[in-house]
Tab-separated table of C-alpha atoms in Angstrom:
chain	number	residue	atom	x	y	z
A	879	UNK	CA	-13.272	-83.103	79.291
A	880	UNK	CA	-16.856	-82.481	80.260
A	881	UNK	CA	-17.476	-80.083	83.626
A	882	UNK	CA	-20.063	-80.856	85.879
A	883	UNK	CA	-21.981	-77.902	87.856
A	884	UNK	CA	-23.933	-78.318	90.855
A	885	UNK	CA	-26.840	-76.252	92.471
A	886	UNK	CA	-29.368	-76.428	94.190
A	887	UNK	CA	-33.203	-77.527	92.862
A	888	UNK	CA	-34.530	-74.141	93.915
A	889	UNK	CA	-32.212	-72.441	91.561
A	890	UNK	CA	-34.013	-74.667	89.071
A	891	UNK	CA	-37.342	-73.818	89.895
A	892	UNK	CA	-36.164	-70.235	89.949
A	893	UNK	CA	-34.855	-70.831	86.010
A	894	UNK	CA	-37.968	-72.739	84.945
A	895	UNK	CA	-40.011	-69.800	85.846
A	896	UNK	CA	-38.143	-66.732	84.848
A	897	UNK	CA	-37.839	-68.846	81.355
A	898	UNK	CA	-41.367	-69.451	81.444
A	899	UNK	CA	-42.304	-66.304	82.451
A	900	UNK	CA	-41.133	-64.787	79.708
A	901	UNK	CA	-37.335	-63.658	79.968
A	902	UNK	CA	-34.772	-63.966	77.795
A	903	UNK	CA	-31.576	-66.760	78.773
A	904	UNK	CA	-29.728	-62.829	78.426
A	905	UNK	CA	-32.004	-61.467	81.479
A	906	UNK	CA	-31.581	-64.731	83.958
A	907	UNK	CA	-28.038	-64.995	83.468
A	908	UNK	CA	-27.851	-61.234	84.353
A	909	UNK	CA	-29.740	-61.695	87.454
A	910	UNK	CA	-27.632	-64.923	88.805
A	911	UNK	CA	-24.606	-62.363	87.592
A	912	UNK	CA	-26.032	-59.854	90.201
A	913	UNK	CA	-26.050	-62.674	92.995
A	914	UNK	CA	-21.957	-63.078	92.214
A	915	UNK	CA	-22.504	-66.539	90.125
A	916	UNK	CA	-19.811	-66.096	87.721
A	917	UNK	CA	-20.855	-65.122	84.147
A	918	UNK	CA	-19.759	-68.943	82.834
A	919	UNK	CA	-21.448	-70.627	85.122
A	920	UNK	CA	-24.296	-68.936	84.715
A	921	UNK	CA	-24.557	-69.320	80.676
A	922	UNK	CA	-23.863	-72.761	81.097
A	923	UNK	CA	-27.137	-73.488	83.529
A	924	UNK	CA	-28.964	-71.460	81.328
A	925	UNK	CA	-28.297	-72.842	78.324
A	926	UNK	CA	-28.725	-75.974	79.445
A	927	UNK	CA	-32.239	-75.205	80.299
A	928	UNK	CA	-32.656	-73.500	77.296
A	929	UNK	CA	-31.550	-76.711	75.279
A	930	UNK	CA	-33.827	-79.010	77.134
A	931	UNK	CA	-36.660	-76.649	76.273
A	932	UNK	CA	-36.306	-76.679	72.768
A	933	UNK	CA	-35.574	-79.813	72.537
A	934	UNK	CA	-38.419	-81.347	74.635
A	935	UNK	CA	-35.543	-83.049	77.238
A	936	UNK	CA	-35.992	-83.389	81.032
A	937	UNK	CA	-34.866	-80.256	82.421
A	938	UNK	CA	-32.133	-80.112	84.475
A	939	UNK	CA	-32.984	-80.181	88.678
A	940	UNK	CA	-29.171	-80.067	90.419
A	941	UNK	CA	-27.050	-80.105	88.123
A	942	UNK	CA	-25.730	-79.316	84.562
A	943	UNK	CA	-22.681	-81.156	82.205
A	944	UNK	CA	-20.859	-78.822	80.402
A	945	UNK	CA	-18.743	-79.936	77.134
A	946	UNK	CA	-15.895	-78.589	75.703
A	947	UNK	CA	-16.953	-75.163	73.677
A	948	UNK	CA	-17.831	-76.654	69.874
A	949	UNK	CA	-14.539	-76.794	67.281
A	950	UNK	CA	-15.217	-75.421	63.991
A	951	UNK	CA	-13.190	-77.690	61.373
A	952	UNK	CA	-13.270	-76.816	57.348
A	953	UNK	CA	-16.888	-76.988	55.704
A	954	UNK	CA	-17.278	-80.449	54.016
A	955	UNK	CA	-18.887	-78.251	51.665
A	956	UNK	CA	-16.490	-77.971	48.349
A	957	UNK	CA	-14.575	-74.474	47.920
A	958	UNK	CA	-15.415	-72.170	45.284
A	959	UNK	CA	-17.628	-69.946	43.671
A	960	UNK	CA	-19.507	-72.416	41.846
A	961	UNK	CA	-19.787	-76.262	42.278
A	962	UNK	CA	-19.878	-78.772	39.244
A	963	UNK	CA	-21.585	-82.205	40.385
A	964	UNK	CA	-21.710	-84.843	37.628
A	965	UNK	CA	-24.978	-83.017	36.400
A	966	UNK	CA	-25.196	-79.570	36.551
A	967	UNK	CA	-23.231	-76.578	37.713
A	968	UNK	CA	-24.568	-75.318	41.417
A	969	UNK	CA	-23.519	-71.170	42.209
A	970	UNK	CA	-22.605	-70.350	45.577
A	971	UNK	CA	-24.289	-67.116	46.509
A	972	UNK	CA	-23.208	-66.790	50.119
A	973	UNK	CA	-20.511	-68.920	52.621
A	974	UNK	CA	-20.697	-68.355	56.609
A	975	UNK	CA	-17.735	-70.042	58.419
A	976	UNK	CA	-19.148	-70.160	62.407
A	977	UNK	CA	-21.516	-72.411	61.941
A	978	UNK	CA	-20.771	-73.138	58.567
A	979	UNK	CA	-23.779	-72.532	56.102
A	980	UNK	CA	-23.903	-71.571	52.211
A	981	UNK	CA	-26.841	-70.136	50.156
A	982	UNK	CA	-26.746	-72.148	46.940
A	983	UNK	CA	-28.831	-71.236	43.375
A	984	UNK	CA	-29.595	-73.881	40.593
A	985	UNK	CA	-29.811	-76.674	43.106
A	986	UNK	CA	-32.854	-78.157	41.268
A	987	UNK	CA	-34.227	-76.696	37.863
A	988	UNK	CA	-37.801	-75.558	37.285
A	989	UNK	CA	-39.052	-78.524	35.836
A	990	UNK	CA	-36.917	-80.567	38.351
A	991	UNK	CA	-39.075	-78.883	41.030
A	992	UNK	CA	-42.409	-79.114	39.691
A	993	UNK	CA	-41.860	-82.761	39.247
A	994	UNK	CA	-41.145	-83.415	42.538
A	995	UNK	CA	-44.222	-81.707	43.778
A	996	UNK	CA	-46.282	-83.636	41.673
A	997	UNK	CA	-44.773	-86.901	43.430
A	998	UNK	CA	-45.220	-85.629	46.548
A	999	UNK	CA	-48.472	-84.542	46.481
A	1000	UNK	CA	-49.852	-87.593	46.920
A	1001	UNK	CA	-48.504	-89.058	49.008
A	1002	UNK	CA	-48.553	-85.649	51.636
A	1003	UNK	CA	-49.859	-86.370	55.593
A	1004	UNK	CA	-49.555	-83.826	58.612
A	1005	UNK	CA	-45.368	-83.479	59.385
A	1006	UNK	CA	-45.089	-85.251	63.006
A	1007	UNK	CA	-41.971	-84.679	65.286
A	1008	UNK	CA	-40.709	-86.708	67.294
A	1009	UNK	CA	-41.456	-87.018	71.298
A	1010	UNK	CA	-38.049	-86.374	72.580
A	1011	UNK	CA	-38.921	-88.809	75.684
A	1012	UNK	CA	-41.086	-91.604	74.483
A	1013	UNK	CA	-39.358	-91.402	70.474
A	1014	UNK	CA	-42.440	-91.662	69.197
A	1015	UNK	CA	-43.825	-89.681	66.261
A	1016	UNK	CA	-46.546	-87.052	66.679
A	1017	UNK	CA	-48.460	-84.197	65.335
A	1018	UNK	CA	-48.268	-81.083	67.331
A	1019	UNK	CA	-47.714	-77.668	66.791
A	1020	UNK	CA	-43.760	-78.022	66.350
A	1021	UNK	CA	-43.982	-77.785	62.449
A	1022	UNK	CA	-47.675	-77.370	60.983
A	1023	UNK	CA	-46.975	-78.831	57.426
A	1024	UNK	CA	-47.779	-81.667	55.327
A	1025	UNK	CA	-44.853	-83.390	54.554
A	1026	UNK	CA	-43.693	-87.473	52.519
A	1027	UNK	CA	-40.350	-89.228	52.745
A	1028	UNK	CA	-38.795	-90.325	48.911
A	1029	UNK	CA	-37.153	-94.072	49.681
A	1030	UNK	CA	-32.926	-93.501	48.388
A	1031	UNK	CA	-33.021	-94.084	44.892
A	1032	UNK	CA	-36.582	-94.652	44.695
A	1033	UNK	CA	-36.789	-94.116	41.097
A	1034	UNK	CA	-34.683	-92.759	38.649
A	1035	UNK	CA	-35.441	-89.238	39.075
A	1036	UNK	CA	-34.639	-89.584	43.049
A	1037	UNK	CA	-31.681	-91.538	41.944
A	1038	UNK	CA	-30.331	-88.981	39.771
A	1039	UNK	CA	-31.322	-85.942	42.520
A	1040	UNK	CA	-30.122	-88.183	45.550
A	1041	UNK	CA	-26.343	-88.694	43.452
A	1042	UNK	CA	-26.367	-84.613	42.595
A	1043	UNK	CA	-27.308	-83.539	46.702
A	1044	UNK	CA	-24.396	-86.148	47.854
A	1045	UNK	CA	-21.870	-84.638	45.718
A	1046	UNK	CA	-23.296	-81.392	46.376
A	1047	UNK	CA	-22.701	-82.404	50.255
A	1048	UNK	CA	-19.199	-84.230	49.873
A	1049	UNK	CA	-20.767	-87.256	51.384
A	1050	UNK	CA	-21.579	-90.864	49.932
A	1051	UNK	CA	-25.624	-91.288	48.928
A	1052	UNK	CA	-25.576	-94.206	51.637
A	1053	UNK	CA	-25.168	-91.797	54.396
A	1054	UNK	CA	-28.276	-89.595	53.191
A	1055	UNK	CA	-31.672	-90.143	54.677
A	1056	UNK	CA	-34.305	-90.245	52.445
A	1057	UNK	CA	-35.447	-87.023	50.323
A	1058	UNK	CA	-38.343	-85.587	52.484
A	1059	UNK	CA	-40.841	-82.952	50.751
A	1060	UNK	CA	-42.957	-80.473	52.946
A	1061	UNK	CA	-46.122	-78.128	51.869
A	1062	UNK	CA	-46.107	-75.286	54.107
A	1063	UNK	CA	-49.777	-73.398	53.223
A	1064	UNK	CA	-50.780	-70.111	54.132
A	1065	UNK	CA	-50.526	-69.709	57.861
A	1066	UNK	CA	-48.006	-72.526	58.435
A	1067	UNK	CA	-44.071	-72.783	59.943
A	1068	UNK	CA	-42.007	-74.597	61.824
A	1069	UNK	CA	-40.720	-73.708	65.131
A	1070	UNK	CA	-37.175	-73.344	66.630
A	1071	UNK	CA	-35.499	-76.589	66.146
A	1072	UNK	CA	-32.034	-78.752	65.952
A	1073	UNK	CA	-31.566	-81.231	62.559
A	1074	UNK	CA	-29.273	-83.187	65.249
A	1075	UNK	CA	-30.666	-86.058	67.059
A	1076	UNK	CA	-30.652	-85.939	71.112
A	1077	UNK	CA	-29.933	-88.963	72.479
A	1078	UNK	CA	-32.806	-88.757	75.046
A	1079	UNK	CA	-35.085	-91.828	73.906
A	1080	UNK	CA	-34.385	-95.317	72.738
A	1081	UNK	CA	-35.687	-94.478	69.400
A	1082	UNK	CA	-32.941	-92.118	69.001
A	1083	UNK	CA	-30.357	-93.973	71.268
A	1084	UNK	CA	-31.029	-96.928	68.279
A	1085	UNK	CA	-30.847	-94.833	65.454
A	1086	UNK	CA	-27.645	-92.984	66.249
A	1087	UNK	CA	-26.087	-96.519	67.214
A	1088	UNK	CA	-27.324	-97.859	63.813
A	1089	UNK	CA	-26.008	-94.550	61.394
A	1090	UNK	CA	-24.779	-92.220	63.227
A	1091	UNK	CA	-25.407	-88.670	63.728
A	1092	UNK	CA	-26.920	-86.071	61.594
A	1093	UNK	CA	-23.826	-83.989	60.413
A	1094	UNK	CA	-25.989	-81.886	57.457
A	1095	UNK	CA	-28.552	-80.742	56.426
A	1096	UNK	CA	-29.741	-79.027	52.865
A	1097	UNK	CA	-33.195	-77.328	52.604
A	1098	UNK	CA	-33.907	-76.797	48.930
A	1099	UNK	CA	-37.045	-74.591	48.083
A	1100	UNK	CA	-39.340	-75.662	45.253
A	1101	UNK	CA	-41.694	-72.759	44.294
A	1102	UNK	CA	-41.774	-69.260	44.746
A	1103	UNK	CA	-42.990	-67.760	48.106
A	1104	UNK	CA	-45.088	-64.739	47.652
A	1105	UNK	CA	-44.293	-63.407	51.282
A	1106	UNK	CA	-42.253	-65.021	54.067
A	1107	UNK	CA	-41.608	-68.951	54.840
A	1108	UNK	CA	-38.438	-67.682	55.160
A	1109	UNK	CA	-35.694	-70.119	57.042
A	1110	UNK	CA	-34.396	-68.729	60.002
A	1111	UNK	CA	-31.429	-68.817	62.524
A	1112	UNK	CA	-32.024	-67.004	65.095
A	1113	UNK	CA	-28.514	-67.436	66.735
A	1114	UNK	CA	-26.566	-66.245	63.818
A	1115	UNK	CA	-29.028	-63.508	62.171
A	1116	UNK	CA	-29.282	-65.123	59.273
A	1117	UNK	CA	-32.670	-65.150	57.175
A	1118	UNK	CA	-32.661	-67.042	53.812
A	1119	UNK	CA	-35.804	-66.359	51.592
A	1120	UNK	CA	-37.244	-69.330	49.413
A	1121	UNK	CA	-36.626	-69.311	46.153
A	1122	UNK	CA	-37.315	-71.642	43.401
A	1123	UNK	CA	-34.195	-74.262	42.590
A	1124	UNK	CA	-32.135	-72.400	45.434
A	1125	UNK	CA	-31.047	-73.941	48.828
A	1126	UNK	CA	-29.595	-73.353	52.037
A	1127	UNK	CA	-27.177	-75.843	53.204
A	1128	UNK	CA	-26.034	-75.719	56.993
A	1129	UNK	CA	-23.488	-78.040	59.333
A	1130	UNK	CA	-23.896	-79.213	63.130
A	1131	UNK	CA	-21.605	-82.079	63.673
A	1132	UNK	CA	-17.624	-82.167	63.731
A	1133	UNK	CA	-15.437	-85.168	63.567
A	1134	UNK	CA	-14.950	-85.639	67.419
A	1135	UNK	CA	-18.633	-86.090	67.365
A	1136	UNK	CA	-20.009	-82.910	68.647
A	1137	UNK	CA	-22.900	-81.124	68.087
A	1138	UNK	CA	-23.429	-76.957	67.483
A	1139	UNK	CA	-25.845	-75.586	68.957
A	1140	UNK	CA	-25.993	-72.350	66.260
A	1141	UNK	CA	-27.006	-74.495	64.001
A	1142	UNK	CA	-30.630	-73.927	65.372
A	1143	UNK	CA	-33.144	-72.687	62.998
A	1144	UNK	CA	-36.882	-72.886	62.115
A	1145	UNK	CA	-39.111	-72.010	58.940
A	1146	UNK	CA	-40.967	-68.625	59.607
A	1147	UNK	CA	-44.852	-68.588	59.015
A	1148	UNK	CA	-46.242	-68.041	55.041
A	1149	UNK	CA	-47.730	-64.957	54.862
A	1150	UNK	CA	-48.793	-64.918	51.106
A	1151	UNK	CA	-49.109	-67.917	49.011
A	1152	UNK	CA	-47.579	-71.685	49.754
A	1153	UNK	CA	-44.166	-72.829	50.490
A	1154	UNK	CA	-42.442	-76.471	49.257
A	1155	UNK	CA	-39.279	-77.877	50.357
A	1156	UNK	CA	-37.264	-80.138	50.028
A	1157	UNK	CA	-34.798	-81.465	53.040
A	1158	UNK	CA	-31.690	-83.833	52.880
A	1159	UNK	CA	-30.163	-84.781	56.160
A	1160	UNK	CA	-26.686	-86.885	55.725
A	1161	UNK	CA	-25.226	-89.282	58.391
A	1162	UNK	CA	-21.888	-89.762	59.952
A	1163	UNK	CA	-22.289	-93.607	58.248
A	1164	UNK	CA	-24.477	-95.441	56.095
A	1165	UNK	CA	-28.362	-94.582	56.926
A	1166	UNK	CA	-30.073	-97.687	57.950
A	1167	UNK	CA	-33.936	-96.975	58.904
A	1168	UNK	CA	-35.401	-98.484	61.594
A	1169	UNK	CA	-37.475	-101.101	59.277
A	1170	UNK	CA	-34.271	-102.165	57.436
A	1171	UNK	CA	-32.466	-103.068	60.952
A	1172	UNK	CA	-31.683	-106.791	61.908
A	1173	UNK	CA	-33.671	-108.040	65.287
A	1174	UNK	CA	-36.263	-105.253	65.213
């Protein structure tokens, strides 16, 4: 069951500031340590306020919920050394169990790669996020690319790439969002983020009701990155490096429904060169967009 702690607003002033200030969750949980708050409690305050900072919530003023501590289960990811889809054989380079993630090569061949560029580049506009209080989308410094959404099974191609990712992520090709490319030039990244949705607008409140929630995500890199663009979690340690036809794959939602929190990451700045992507998020159900919903 979920645990409620109390304190008082000045405590969260005192939090907001230290944070903002420039101290790591590590240093204000050792200073509320040093005024006999027990270590637990304080992690859980501070996390919280951590979470609504990255996230873009409303920070916490008196009090903080905390859930039950996250329960791995098996990777829906298939076992093995290698994975055969219905189209090509995918090598498993590396496996992490807490949170469960996997470096995969052959993902996407050469050509496969280059054609999906050329789709995307198009149809490319500034990457928005989305306001975590009003829903809306918008462009801010979050993630500084240029990024496109595929439709599922837009055309044959997309068809035959969204039918290799689902088996790839032992989920049905209803439950994927659409394939969405970024361009990451020289100079751009994305920041510290969650793939998860937070329930803390309607926007999201309606889209989690309608599909619900992200449970996957796999980041497949489309040309070679000179230097950095690397995708990072800074939780865990791990760095993967971009390379052509490879992906990292990564899960952040159980089957009692909750979320893990390690399962943050962001894309580090390009420092040579350009970086392209491509991102597939899967559902708990079948993905219905917001256009596509009765009554909207």
């Amino acid at each position: 069951m979920d645990a409620v702690l109390r304190f008082s607003p000045a405590l969260s002033d005192w939090v907001m500031h230290n944070l903002r200030q420039g101290c790591t969750p590590a240093q204000v949980v050792e200073a509320m340590r040093a005024q006999d708050m027990p270590t637990e409690a304080a992690k859980a305050i501070v996390d919280a306020f951590v979470f609504a900072l990255r996230t873009g919530s409303p920070v916490p003023t008196d009090s903080v919920t905390v859930a039950p501590a996250y329960q791995y289960e098996a990777s829906r990811l298939p076992p093995g050394t290698t994975i055969r889809t219905s189209d090509r054989l995918v090598r498993v380079a590396a496996r992490a169990v807490q949170p469960a993630m996997a470096v995969l090569n052959d993902v996407f061949s050469a050509r496969e790669c280059e054609e999906l560029i050329a789709l995307a580049k198009p149809r490319l506009a500034p990457s928005t996020t989305v306001d975590p209080l009003t829903g809306r989308d918008r462009v801010g410094e979050q993630r500084s690319s240029l990024g496109m959404f595929f439709q599922l099974r837009e055309n044959a191609f997309i068809a035959r790439l969204d039918q290799r990712v689902s088996e790839l992520m032992n989920l049905p090709v209803e439950n994927g969002e659409g394939l969405q490319v970024l361009h990451y030039p020289a100079g751009a990244q994305s920041m510290p983020h969650f793939d998860f949705l937070v329930p803390s607008n309607a926007a999201n409140q309606a889209s989690l009701e309608r599909s619900g929630q992200r449970v996957s995500t796999l980041v497949s890199y489309l040309n070679e990155v000179e230097e950095g663009g690397e995708t990072v979690f800074p939780e865990t340690g791990w760095s993967v490096s971009p390379q052509r036809g490879s992906a990292v794959y990564f899960e952040y939602c159980n089957s009692l429904g909750q979320v893990d929190h390690a399962s943050l990451h962001a894309g580090g700045p390009v420092l040579r060169g350009e970086k392209w992507v491509a991102t597939k998020w899967m559902r708990q159900r079948r993905f219905v967009a917001a256009a596509e919903a009765p009554n909207r």
